[in-house]
XYZ file of C-alpha atoms in Angstrom:
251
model
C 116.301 111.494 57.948
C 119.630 112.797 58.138
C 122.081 112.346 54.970
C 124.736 110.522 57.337
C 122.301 108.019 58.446
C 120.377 107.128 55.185
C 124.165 106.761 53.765
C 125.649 105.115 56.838
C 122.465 102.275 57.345
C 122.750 101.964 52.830
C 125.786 100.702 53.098
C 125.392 98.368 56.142
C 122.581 96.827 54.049
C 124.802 96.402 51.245
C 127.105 94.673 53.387
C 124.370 92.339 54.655
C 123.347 91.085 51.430
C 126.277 90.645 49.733
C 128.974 87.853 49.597
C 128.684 84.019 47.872
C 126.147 81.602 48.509
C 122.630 82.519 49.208
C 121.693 85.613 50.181
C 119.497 86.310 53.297
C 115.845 88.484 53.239
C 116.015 91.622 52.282
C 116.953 94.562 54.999
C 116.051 97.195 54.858
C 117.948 100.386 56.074
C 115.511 101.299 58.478
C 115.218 97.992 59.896
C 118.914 98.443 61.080
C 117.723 100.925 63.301
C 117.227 99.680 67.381
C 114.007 99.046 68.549
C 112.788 101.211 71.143
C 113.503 100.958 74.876
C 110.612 98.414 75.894
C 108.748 98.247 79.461
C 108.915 102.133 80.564
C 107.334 102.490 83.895
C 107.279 106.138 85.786
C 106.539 105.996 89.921
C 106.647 108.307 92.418
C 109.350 107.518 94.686
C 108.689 110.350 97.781
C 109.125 113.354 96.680
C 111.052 112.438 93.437
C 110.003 110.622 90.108
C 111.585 107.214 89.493
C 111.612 106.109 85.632
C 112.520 102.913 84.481
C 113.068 100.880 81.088
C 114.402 98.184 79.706
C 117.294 98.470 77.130
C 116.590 97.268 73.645
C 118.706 94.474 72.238
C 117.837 93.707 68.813
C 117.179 96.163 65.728
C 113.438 96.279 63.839
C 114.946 93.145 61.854
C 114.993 91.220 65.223
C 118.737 90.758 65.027
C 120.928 91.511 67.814
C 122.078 94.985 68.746
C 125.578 95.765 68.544
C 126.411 99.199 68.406
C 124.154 100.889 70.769
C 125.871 103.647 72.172
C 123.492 105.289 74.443
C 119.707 106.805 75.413
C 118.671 110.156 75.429
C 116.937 111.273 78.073
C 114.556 114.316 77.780
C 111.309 115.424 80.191
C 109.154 118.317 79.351
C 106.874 120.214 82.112
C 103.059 119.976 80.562
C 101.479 123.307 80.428
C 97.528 123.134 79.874
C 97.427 125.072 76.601
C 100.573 123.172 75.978
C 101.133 121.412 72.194
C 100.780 118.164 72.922
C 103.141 116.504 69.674
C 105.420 119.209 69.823
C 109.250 117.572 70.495
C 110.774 121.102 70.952
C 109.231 121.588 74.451
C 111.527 118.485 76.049
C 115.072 119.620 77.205
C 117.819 116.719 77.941
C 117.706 115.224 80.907
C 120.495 112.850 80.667
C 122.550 111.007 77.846
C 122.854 107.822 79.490
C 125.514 105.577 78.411
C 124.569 101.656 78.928
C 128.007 100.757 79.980
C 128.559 103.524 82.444
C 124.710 104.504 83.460
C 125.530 107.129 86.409
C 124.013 109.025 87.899
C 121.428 106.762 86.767
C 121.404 102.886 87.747
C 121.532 99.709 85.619
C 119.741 96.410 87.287
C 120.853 93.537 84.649
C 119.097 95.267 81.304
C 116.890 97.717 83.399
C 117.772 101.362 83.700
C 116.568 103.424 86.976
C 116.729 106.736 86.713
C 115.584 109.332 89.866
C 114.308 112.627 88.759
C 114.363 114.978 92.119
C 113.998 118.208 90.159
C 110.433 117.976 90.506
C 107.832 119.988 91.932
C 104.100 119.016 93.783
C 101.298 119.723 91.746
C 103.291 119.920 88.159
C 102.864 117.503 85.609
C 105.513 115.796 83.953
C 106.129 113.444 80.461
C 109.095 111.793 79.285
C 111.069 111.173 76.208
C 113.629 108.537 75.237
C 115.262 107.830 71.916
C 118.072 105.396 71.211
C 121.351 106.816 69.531
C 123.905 104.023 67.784
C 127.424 104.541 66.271
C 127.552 106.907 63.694
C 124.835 109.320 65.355
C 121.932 107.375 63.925
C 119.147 107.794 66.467
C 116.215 105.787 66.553
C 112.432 107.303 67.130
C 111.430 108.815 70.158
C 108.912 107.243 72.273
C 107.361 108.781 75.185
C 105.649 108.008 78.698
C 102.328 109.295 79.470
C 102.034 112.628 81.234
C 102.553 112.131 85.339
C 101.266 114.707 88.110
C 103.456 114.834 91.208
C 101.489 114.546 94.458
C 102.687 115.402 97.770
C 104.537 112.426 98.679
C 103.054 109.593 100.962
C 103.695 109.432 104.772
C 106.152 106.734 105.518
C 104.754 103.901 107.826
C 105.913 103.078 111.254
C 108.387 99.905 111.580
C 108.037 97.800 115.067
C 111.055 94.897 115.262
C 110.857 92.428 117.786
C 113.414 89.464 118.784
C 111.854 85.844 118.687
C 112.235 82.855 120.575
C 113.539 80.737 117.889
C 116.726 83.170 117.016
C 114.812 85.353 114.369
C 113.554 88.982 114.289
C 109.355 89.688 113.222
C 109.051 93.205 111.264
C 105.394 94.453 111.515
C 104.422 97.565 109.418
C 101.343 100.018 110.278
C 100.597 101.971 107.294
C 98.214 104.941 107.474
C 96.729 105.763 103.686
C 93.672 107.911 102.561
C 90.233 107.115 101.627
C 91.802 107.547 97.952
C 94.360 105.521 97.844
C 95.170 101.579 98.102
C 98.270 100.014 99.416
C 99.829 98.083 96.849
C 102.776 96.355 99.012
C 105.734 97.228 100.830
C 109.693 96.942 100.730
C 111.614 96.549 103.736
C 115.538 97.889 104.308
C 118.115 96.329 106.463
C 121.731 97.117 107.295
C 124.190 94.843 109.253
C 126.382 96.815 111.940
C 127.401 100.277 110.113
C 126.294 99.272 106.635
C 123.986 100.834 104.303
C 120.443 100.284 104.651
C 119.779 98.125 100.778
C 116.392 96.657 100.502
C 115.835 93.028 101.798
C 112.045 92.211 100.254
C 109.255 93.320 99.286
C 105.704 92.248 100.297
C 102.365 92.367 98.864
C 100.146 90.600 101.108
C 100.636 90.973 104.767
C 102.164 93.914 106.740
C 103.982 91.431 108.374
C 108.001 89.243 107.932
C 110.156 87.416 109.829
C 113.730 87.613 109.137
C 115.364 84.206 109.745
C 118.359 85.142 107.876
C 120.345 86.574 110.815
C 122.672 85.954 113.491
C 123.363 86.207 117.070
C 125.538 88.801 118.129
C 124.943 91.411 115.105
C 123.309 94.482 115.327
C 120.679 94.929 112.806
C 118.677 98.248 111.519
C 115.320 98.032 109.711
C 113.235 100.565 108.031
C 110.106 100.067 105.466
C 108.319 101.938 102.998
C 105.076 101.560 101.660
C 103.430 101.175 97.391
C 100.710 103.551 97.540
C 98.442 102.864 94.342
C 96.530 106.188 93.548
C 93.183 107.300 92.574
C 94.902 108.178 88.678
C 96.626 104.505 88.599
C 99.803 105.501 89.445
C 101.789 104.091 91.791
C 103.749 106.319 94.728
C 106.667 105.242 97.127
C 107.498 106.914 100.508
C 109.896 107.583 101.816
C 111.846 104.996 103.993
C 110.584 105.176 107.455
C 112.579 105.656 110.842
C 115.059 103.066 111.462
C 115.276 100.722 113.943
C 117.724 98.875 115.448
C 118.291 95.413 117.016
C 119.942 92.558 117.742
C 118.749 88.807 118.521
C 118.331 86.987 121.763
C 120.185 84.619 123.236
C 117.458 81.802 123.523
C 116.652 81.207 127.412
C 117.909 77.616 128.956
């Protein structure tokens, strides 16, 4: 451990147990140290790979985090013959800073980040360590090692106006003998908006947007969760959009 952090995370303990009055449990230095990002998930997402954490709030003591001042992002490509424990191999991907996350994205305490610098057939694995104030950096954890496939097709979107002043979305998906469809997420705009996804399913290819008015002009597109033979789970790509409008019911 680095001189500046053993001295920096002495002294905060010293702080923490001293004043009047009863002193607290013991803390140790180390336990000032964040606990690692929690809930990492890696997914194909086309022809990209999507990974996504959670951001820790509390240090190994369990109390809250206050000085965390960003993630370090790092990916190595896994050769065969490759060292397996070796941390030299990863190069930075991204230093992402919790407050201002770009170009990756922050949903509530979840961080998405989209790797497109990815090739079919290469195997990936991922590496993330915490760094607080002071430069103290917490231990690196890593994802298991990911093989990009060639990404799956998209599905085909049919939108239909019903009686009733609502619009039915069916998707037809076509998948391999390998593979198992896991659910899918459907897109609409309104007018000249950006398509932003509107649900996802897991059952039926099948929704019915009652959530819409007369007089607008609506586009659609859906993609389908592929899950794989290896357990992973793959996106495609959003497929063709379509647009329409409801009805006026007849009289």
């Amino acid at each position: 451990m680095q001189a500046k952090q053993v001295v920096l995370m002495a002294v905060s303990a010293a702080m923490l147990m001293s004043g009047c009055g009863k002193k607290g449990p013991l803390i140790y230095p180390d336990m000032l140290i964040a606990q690692p990002p929690q809930q990492l998930k890696v997914e194909q997402s086309g022809s990209a790979l999507r990974l996504s954490f959670e951001l820790p709030d509390k240090d190994r003591s369990g109390r809250k985090l206050e000085d965390l001042e960003a993630v370090l992002l790092g990916r190595r490509v896994y050769q065969e013959n490759g060292c397996v424990s070796c941390q030299d191999q990863y190069q930075t991907l991204q230093k992402i800073d919790p407050a201002f996350p770009a170009p990756a994205q922050r949903q509530g305490n979840r961080i998405v980040v989209m790797d497109t610098d990815v090739r079919t057939g290469e195997r990936y694995q991922y590496r993330l360590q915490t760094v607080q104030k002071g430069g103290i950096t917490g231990s690196a954890i890593t994802t298991a090692m990911v093989k990009l496939l060639a990404a799956p097709e998209p599905p085909e979107l049919k939108a239909r106006s019903v009686f009733g002043g609502f619009i039915a979305l069916d998707i037809n998906a076509s998948v391999q003998h390998d593979v198992t469809v896991a659910g899918y997420t459907i897109y609409r705009a309104e007018g000249a908006g950006l398509l932003a996804p509107l649900t996802t399913l897991t059952a039926a290819p099948h929704y019915e947007d009652q959530a819409v008015q007369r007089g607008v002009v609506y586009h659609y597109a859906a993609s389908v969760m592929l899950k794989r033979a290896d357990g992973m789970l793959a996106e495609s790509e959003p497929s063709a959009a379509v647009t329409i409008s409801v009805l006026d019911d007849p009289n």
